[in-house]
Short mmCIF file of C-alpha atoms in Angstrom, two decimals:
data_model
loop_
_atom_site.label_atom_id
_atom_site.label_comp_id
_atom_site.label_asym_id
_atom_site.label_seq_id
_atom_site.Cartn_x
_atom_site.Cartn_y
_atom_site.Cartn_z
CA MET A 24 0.00 0.00 0.00
CA GLN A 25 1.45 3.38 -0.95
CA ARG A 26 1.98 6.01 1.67
CA ILE A 27 0.89 9.66 1.68
CA CYS A 28 2.28 12.14 4.19
CA VAL A 29 0.07 15.16 4.81
CA ASP A 30 1.14 18.45 6.35
CA MET A 31 -1.17 20.07 8.91
CA ASP A 32 -0.84 23.88 8.82
CA GLU A 33 -2.35 25.44 5.70
CA VAL A 34 -3.21 21.98 4.36
CA MET A 35 -5.49 20.29 6.91
CA ALA A 36 -5.93 23.30 9.19
CA ASP A 37 -6.63 26.91 8.26
CA THR A 38 -3.75 28.29 10.31
CA LEU A 39 -3.62 31.50 8.25
CA ALA A 40 -7.19 32.41 9.23
CA GLU A 41 -6.27 32.34 12.93
CA TYR A 42 -3.00 34.17 12.24
CA LEU A 43 -4.77 36.97 10.34
CA HIS A 44 -7.51 37.14 12.97
CA ARG A 45 -4.97 37.68 15.76
CA TYR A 46 -2.92 40.09 13.69
CA ASN A 47 -5.87 42.27 12.67
CA GLN A 48 -7.26 42.24 16.19
CA THR A 49 -3.95 43.12 17.81
CA PHE A 50 -3.00 45.91 15.43
CA ASP A 51 -6.45 47.10 14.44
CA GLU A 52 -5.86 46.23 10.83
CA ASP A 53 -7.90 44.52 8.15
CA ILE A 54 -5.43 42.53 6.09
CA THR A 55 -7.09 39.85 3.96
CA ARG A 56 -5.90 36.54 2.58
CA GLU A 57 -6.11 38.04 -0.92
CA GLU A 58 -3.65 40.79 -0.06
CA LEU A 59 -1.07 38.17 0.85
CA ALA A 60 -0.95 36.61 -2.62
CA GLY A 61 2.65 35.65 -3.31
CA THR A 62 3.96 36.52 0.13
CA GLY A 63 3.80 35.64 3.80
CA LEU A 64 2.41 37.93 6.46
CA TRP A 65 5.77 37.81 8.21
CA GLU A 66 7.37 39.32 5.11
CA ILE A 67 5.20 42.42 4.94
CA VAL A 68 4.66 43.43 8.57
CA PRO A 69 6.83 46.20 10.04
CA GLN A 70 9.99 45.08 11.79
CA ASP A 71 8.82 46.26 15.20
CA ARG A 72 5.82 43.92 15.07
CA GLN A 73 7.88 40.80 14.35
CA PRO A 74 8.29 39.71 17.99
CA GLN A 75 4.55 40.02 18.52
CA ILE A 76 3.54 38.02 15.45
CA ARG A 77 6.03 35.34 16.41
CA ALA A 78 4.40 35.27 19.86
CA PHE A 79 1.02 34.45 18.27
CA PHE A 80 2.29 30.96 17.45
CA ASP A 81 3.79 30.45 20.88
CA ALA A 82 0.48 31.15 22.63
CA VAL A 83 -0.74 27.94 24.24
CA ASP A 84 -4.15 28.20 22.56
CA PHE A 85 -3.14 29.18 19.02
CA PHE A 86 -3.27 25.66 17.54
CA GLU A 87 -6.10 24.36 19.75
CA ASN A 88 -9.14 25.31 17.67
CA LEU A 89 -8.01 25.95 14.11
CA ALA A 90 -10.69 25.69 11.45
CA LEU A 91 -10.60 22.72 9.12
CA MET A 92 -9.71 23.14 5.48
CA PRO A 93 -12.90 22.33 3.53
CA GLY A 94 -13.01 18.72 2.40
CA ALA A 95 -9.93 17.60 4.32
CA GLN A 96 -11.87 15.17 6.51
CA GLU A 97 -13.94 13.62 3.74
CA VAL A 98 -11.08 13.24 1.26
CA LEU A 99 -8.62 11.86 3.82
CA LYS A 100 -11.24 9.42 5.10
CA ASP A 101 -11.73 8.13 1.57
CA LEU A 102 -8.00 8.02 0.79
CA SER A 103 -7.31 6.15 4.03
CA THR A 104 -9.13 3.12 2.61
CA ARG A 105 -6.63 2.89 -0.27
CA PHE A 106 -3.43 4.51 1.03
CA GLU A 107 -1.46 4.64 4.26
CA ILE A 108 -2.01 8.16 5.57
CA PHE A 109 0.58 9.80 7.84
CA ILE A 110 0.35 13.31 9.24
CA ALA A 111 3.69 15.13 9.21
CA THR A 112 3.90 18.53 10.85
CA GLN A 113 6.81 20.79 11.72
CA ALA A 114 5.85 21.19 15.36
CA MET A 115 9.28 21.39 16.93
CA VAL A 116 9.95 25.10 16.44
CA VAL A 117 6.73 25.78 18.37
CA PRO A 118 6.78 23.27 21.24
CA ASN A 119 3.59 24.72 22.73
CA SER A 120 1.81 23.37 19.66
CA LEU A 121 2.58 19.71 20.45
CA GLY A 122 -0.36 19.06 22.77
CA PRO A 123 -2.88 21.18 20.85
CA LYS A 124 -1.93 19.56 17.54
CA TYR A 125 -2.31 16.10 19.01
CA ARG A 126 -5.75 16.89 20.40
CA TRP A 127 -6.86 18.59 17.17
CA LEU A 128 -5.98 15.51 15.14
CA GLN A 129 -7.72 13.19 17.58
CA ARG A 130 -10.84 15.33 17.47
CA HIS A 131 -11.12 15.89 13.72
CA PHE A 132 -9.41 12.81 12.25
CA PRO A 133 -10.30 9.91 14.57
CA PHE A 134 -9.92 7.46 11.65
CA ILE A 135 -6.16 8.12 11.52
CA SER A 136 -4.20 6.29 14.23
CA CYS A 137 -1.96 8.36 16.47
CA ASN A 138 0.77 5.93 15.42
CA ASN A 139 0.66 7.73 12.08
CA TYR A 140 1.35 11.21 13.48
CA ILE A 141 4.86 12.59 12.94
CA PHE A 142 5.78 15.74 14.82
CA CYS A 143 9.10 16.74 13.35
CA GLY A 144 11.25 19.53 11.99
CA ASP A 145 13.30 18.54 8.95
CA LYS A 146 10.91 16.62 6.69
CA SER A 147 13.70 14.98 4.70
CA ILE A 148 13.42 12.27 7.38
CA LEU A 149 10.14 11.05 5.88
CA ARG A 150 10.00 7.84 3.88
CA ALA A 151 6.81 8.02 1.85
CA ASP A 152 5.52 7.98 -1.70
CA TYR A 153 3.76 11.36 -1.57
CA LEU A 154 3.95 14.51 0.52
CA ILE A 155 1.16 17.10 0.42
CA ASP A 156 2.61 20.33 1.78
CA ASP A 157 2.36 24.09 1.36
CA GLN A 158 6.09 24.66 1.92
CA PRO A 159 8.10 24.04 -1.26
CA SER A 160 11.32 23.71 0.75
CA ASN A 161 9.97 20.49 2.25
CA PHE A 162 10.16 18.83 -1.18
CA LEU A 163 13.84 19.56 -1.79
CA ASN A 164 15.14 16.43 -0.08
CA PHE A 165 11.96 14.38 -0.25
CA GLU A 166 12.40 11.21 -2.32
CA GLY A 167 8.74 10.74 -3.21
CA THR A 168 6.36 12.96 -5.16
CA GLY A 169 5.56 16.37 -3.72
CA LEU A 170 2.15 17.98 -4.13
CA LEU A 171 2.20 21.70 -3.43
CA TYR A 172 -1.00 22.68 -1.62
CA SER A 173 -1.82 26.24 -2.60
CA ALA A 174 -1.53 28.94 0.04
CA PRO A 175 -1.12 32.69 -0.45
CA HIS A 176 2.59 32.56 0.36
CA ASN A 177 3.35 29.96 -2.37
CA LEU A 178 1.16 31.24 -5.22
CA THR A 179 4.09 32.41 -7.35
CA VAL A 180 6.11 29.22 -6.86
CA THR A 181 6.51 27.07 -9.96
CA GLY A 182 7.99 23.67 -10.68
CA TYR A 183 5.72 21.49 -8.56
CA THR A 184 2.46 19.67 -9.08
CA ARG A 185 -0.04 21.98 -7.45
CA VAL A 186 -3.37 21.23 -5.73
CA ASP A 187 -5.62 24.17 -4.90
CA ASN A 188 -8.00 22.39 -2.56
CA TRP A 189 -8.99 18.96 -1.23
CA GLN A 190 -11.22 18.28 -4.21
CA GLN A 191 -8.15 18.48 -6.41
CA VAL A 192 -6.29 16.17 -4.03
CA ALA A 193 -9.11 13.64 -4.44
CA GLU A 194 -8.96 13.98 -8.22
CA TYR A 195 -5.18 13.56 -8.27
CA PHE A 196 -5.34 10.27 -6.39
CA SER A 197 -8.49 8.98 -8.08
CA THR A 198 -6.46 7.68 -10.99
CA ARG A 199 -3.57 6.38 -8.93
CA SER A 200 -3.44 2.85 -7.61
CA SER A 201 -2.30 2.25 -4.09
CA MET B 17 26.57 12.74 5.39
CA GLN B 18 24.97 9.55 6.68
CA ARG B 19 22.08 9.74 9.06
CA ILE B 20 21.61 7.97 12.40
CA CYS B 21 18.22 7.85 14.12
CA VAL B 22 18.37 7.31 17.86
CA ASP B 23 15.52 6.11 20.06
CA MET B 24 15.03 7.82 23.43
CA ASP B 25 13.54 5.41 25.97
CA GLU B 26 15.99 2.74 27.11
CA VAL B 27 18.62 4.09 24.71
CA MET B 28 19.24 7.74 25.64
CA ALA B 29 17.13 7.77 28.80
CA ASP B 30 16.94 5.21 31.59
CA THR B 31 13.17 4.88 31.43
CA LEU B 32 13.23 1.47 33.07
CA ALA B 33 14.86 2.86 36.25
CA GLU B 34 11.95 5.28 36.72
CA TYR B 35 9.43 2.58 35.85
CA LEU B 36 10.89 0.16 38.41
CA HIS B 37 11.16 2.91 41.01
CA ARG B 38 7.46 3.76 40.68
CA TYR B 39 6.44 0.11 40.58
CA ASN B 40 8.42 -0.89 43.64
CA GLN B 41 7.26 2.16 45.55
CA THR B 42 3.59 1.69 44.65
CA PHE B 43 3.43 -2.03 45.38
CA ASP B 44 6.09 -2.24 48.09
CA GLU B 45 8.18 -4.59 45.99
CA ASP B 46 11.87 -4.84 45.20
CA ILE B 47 12.07 -6.01 41.60
CA THR B 48 15.47 -5.40 40.04
CA ARG B 49 16.61 -4.86 36.47
CA GLU B 50 18.40 -8.24 36.64
CA GLU B 51 15.17 -10.09 37.41
CA LEU B 52 13.68 -8.78 34.17
CA ALA B 53 16.27 -10.44 31.92
CA GLY B 54 14.46 -11.64 28.81
CA THR B 55 11.12 -10.07 29.66
CA GLY B 56 9.28 -6.81 30.23
CA LEU B 57 7.86 -5.73 33.57
CA TRP B 58 4.43 -5.54 31.93
CA GLU B 59 4.67 -9.25 31.12
CA ILE B 60 5.24 -10.45 34.66
CA VAL B 61 3.06 -8.22 36.83
CA PRO B 62 -0.34 -9.51 37.96
CA GLN B 63 -3.27 -8.66 35.71
CA ASP B 64 -4.96 -6.46 38.31
CA ARG B 65 -1.93 -4.14 38.42
CA GLN B 66 -1.86 -3.53 34.65
CA PRO B 67 -4.01 -0.37 34.70
CA GLN B 68 -1.78 1.12 37.37
CA ILE B 69 1.49 0.40 35.61
CA ARG B 70 0.04 1.81 32.41
CA ALA B 71 -0.87 4.93 34.39
CA PHE B 72 2.78 5.43 35.40
CA PHE B 73 3.57 6.45 31.81
CA ASP B 74 0.57 8.74 31.56
CA ALA B 75 1.62 10.75 34.62
CA VAL B 76 2.62 14.23 33.52
CA ASP B 77 5.96 14.04 35.32
CA PHE B 78 7.09 10.52 34.32
CA PHE B 79 9.29 11.57 31.40
CA GLU B 80 10.40 14.91 32.83
CA ASN B 81 13.51 13.89 34.78
CA LEU B 82 14.67 10.52 33.47
CA ALA B 83 18.29 9.65 34.12
CA LEU B 84 20.69 9.68 31.20
CA MET B 85 22.15 6.45 29.88
CA PRO B 86 25.89 6.60 30.67
CA GLY B 87 27.90 7.93 27.75
CA ALA B 88 24.91 8.95 25.62
CA GLN B 89 25.79 12.65 25.70
CA GLU B 90 29.49 12.25 25.00
CA VAL B 91 29.13 9.68 22.23
CA LEU B 92 26.28 11.52 20.47
CA LYS B 93 28.20 14.78 20.68
CA ASP B 94 31.15 13.13 19.00
CA LEU B 95 29.01 11.34 16.38
CA SER B 96 27.19 14.57 15.56
CA THR B 97 30.41 15.94 14.05
CA ARG B 98 30.48 13.12 11.48
CA PHE B 99 26.84 12.03 11.08
CA GLU B 100 23.41 13.64 10.94
CA ILE B 101 21.79 12.69 14.25
CA PHE B 102 17.99 12.50 14.52
CA ILE B 103 16.08 11.54 17.67
CA ALA B 104 13.10 9.28 16.94
CA THR B 105 10.77 8.41 19.79
CA GLN B 106 7.38 6.70 19.91
CA ALA B 107 5.70 9.45 21.89
CA MET B 108 2.21 9.31 20.39
CA VAL B 109 0.76 6.54 22.54
CA VAL B 110 1.65 8.66 25.59
CA PRO B 111 0.72 12.22 24.59
CA ASN B 112 1.57 13.55 28.04
CA SER B 113 5.17 12.71 27.22
CA LEU B 114 5.41 15.18 24.32
CA GLY B 115 6.30 18.27 26.35
CA PRO B 116 8.54 16.48 28.87
CA LYS B 117 10.46 14.69 26.12
CA TYR B 118 11.01 17.94 24.26
CA ARG B 119 12.34 19.68 27.39
CA TRP B 120 14.51 16.69 28.32
CA LEU B 121 16.19 16.72 24.91
CA GLN B 122 16.74 20.48 25.02
CA ARG B 123 18.29 20.21 28.48
CA HIS B 124 20.60 17.24 27.92
CA PHE B 125 21.35 17.40 24.18
CA PRO B 126 21.56 21.10 23.30
CA PHE B 127 23.91 20.29 20.43
CA ILE B 128 21.10 18.50 18.56
CA SER B 129 18.68 20.89 16.82
CA CYS B 130 14.99 20.54 17.63
CA ASN B 131 14.54 20.26 13.86
CA ASN B 132 16.04 16.80 14.24
CA TYR B 133 13.49 15.52 16.78
CA ILE B 134 10.85 13.11 15.48
CA PHE B 135 7.95 12.30 17.77
CA CYS B 136 6.14 9.49 16.04
CA GLY B 137 4.50 6.10 16.34
CA ASP B 138 5.25 3.77 13.44
CA LYS B 139 9.00 4.07 12.83
CA SER B 140 8.80 2.64 9.32
CA ILE B 141 8.30 6.28 8.31
CA LEU B 142 11.97 7.03 8.99
CA ARG B 143 14.41 7.52 6.14
CA ALA B 144 17.83 7.02 7.62
CA ASP B 145 20.94 4.90 7.32
CA TYR B 146 20.96 3.62 10.89
CA LEU B 147 18.46 3.22 13.72
CA ILE B 148 19.60 2.58 17.29
CA ASP B 149 16.62 1.15 19.17
CA ASP B 150 15.77 -1.28 21.96
CA GLN B 151 12.57 -2.49 20.24
CA PRO B 152 13.32 -5.13 17.60
CA SER B 153 9.91 -4.59 15.98
CA ASN B 154 11.04 -1.13 14.91
CA PHE B 155 13.59 -2.72 12.56
CA LEU B 156 11.11 -4.86 10.64
CA ASN B 157 10.20 -2.21 8.06
CA PHE B 158 13.28 -0.04 8.47
CA GLU B 159 15.33 0.17 5.28
CA GLY B 160 18.64 1.06 6.90
CA THR B 161 20.75 -0.85 9.40
CA GLY B 162 19.26 -1.53 12.82
CA LEU B 163 21.39 -1.61 15.95
CA LEU B 164 19.64 -3.30 18.87
CA TYR B 165 20.46 -1.45 22.07
CA SER B 166 20.44 -4.00 24.90
CA ALA B 167 17.67 -3.75 27.47
CA PRO B 168 16.40 -6.46 29.81
CA HIS B 169 13.31 -7.09 27.69
CA ASN B 170 15.34 -7.80 24.51
CA LEU B 171 18.21 -9.88 25.93
CA THR B 172 17.04 -13.14 24.33
CA VAL B 173 16.39 -11.59 20.92
CA THR B 174 18.75 -12.72 18.16
CA GLY B 175 19.30 -11.75 14.55
CA TYR B 176 20.35 -8.14 15.00
CA THR B 177 23.63 -6.34 15.51
CA ARG B 178 23.61 -5.65 19.23
CA VAL B 179 25.18 -2.81 21.22
CA ASP B 180 25.24 -3.16 25.01
CA ASN B 181 26.12 0.44 25.87
CA TRP B 182 27.19 3.75 24.37
CA GLN B 183 30.84 2.75 24.37
CA GLN B 184 29.92 -0.03 21.95
CA VAL B 185 27.95 2.44 19.83
CA ALA B 186 31.08 4.59 19.58
CA GLU B 187 33.16 1.58 18.62
CA TYR B 188 30.66 0.49 15.97
CA PHE B 189 30.75 3.85 14.22
CA SER B 190 34.47 4.46 14.71
CA THR B 191 35.26 2.41 11.62
CA ARG B 192 32.38 3.68 9.52
CA SER B 193 32.70 6.66 7.27
CA SER B 194 29.94 9.21 7.15
#
């Protein structure tokens, strides 16, 4: 059975929505997802706000109640009957996220065993056939096939197979045998 | 540079010492490491104590202050100059261990980046050249070379290259190029 590794932030969970919500609330701004096309929020905010936006992620409740990406549950549930599904998330730079991420997965994806969670940093450690991720750098030393999940910060990136949403993930794998 | 994955419990950390300490204290017993040769504590304790011994691991402080295996720091520090060192621990069945394990690694192995920690379940996900582990089952689907780190529960296991202590780990890699 072939193996698919799936990233959490910006792929399964709408981390950017929470990030923008906290940013706009804290600084009384109204930045939208559309305004971030081709960039990351961290790249456009003033230097003196950097420590505060970094602190958003370190807050113990940031990762606790992130919204689901539409279709993630349904498509992963279907794929899990034909593929081995592993969840691979770069949790180590934000250790406060470890517990919240674990609970979030248990709550929203009870059909995926906790034995298939990987909380890591460098994703070149993964041995899998596919990796669905919004960070192109995670594909550089990945030996399988990378699928770039669209997010505002990666919209200008080329050279990868791109999926814009979970419907497209389902379509991609519909013609592939496991 | 070749990559070595290293298990935590019973390889870097003396988890069994804490386990025996809590068991003996709770049940007013005096079981020693030597008495466990060829078996695991969980295999010899009466059935009615199983929920309690399982609860030892779930306690929020169990993994916080485990003793170091002698030589682990020195040998890993030396190996980290010639190999990529990753720490791979099956933390997911005991989610309360996630935070304590992270802090323990930061405290005792500051020369290993948190980007090289892998908190996982199924270790067949690891892509590495070597895996040092006390659980033979973790080698079954591992594509690299497994080194069985001796622990009471695995003393009768055969068929693997065995290392009894960190000095032997150092010797094993002394003749291997990275």
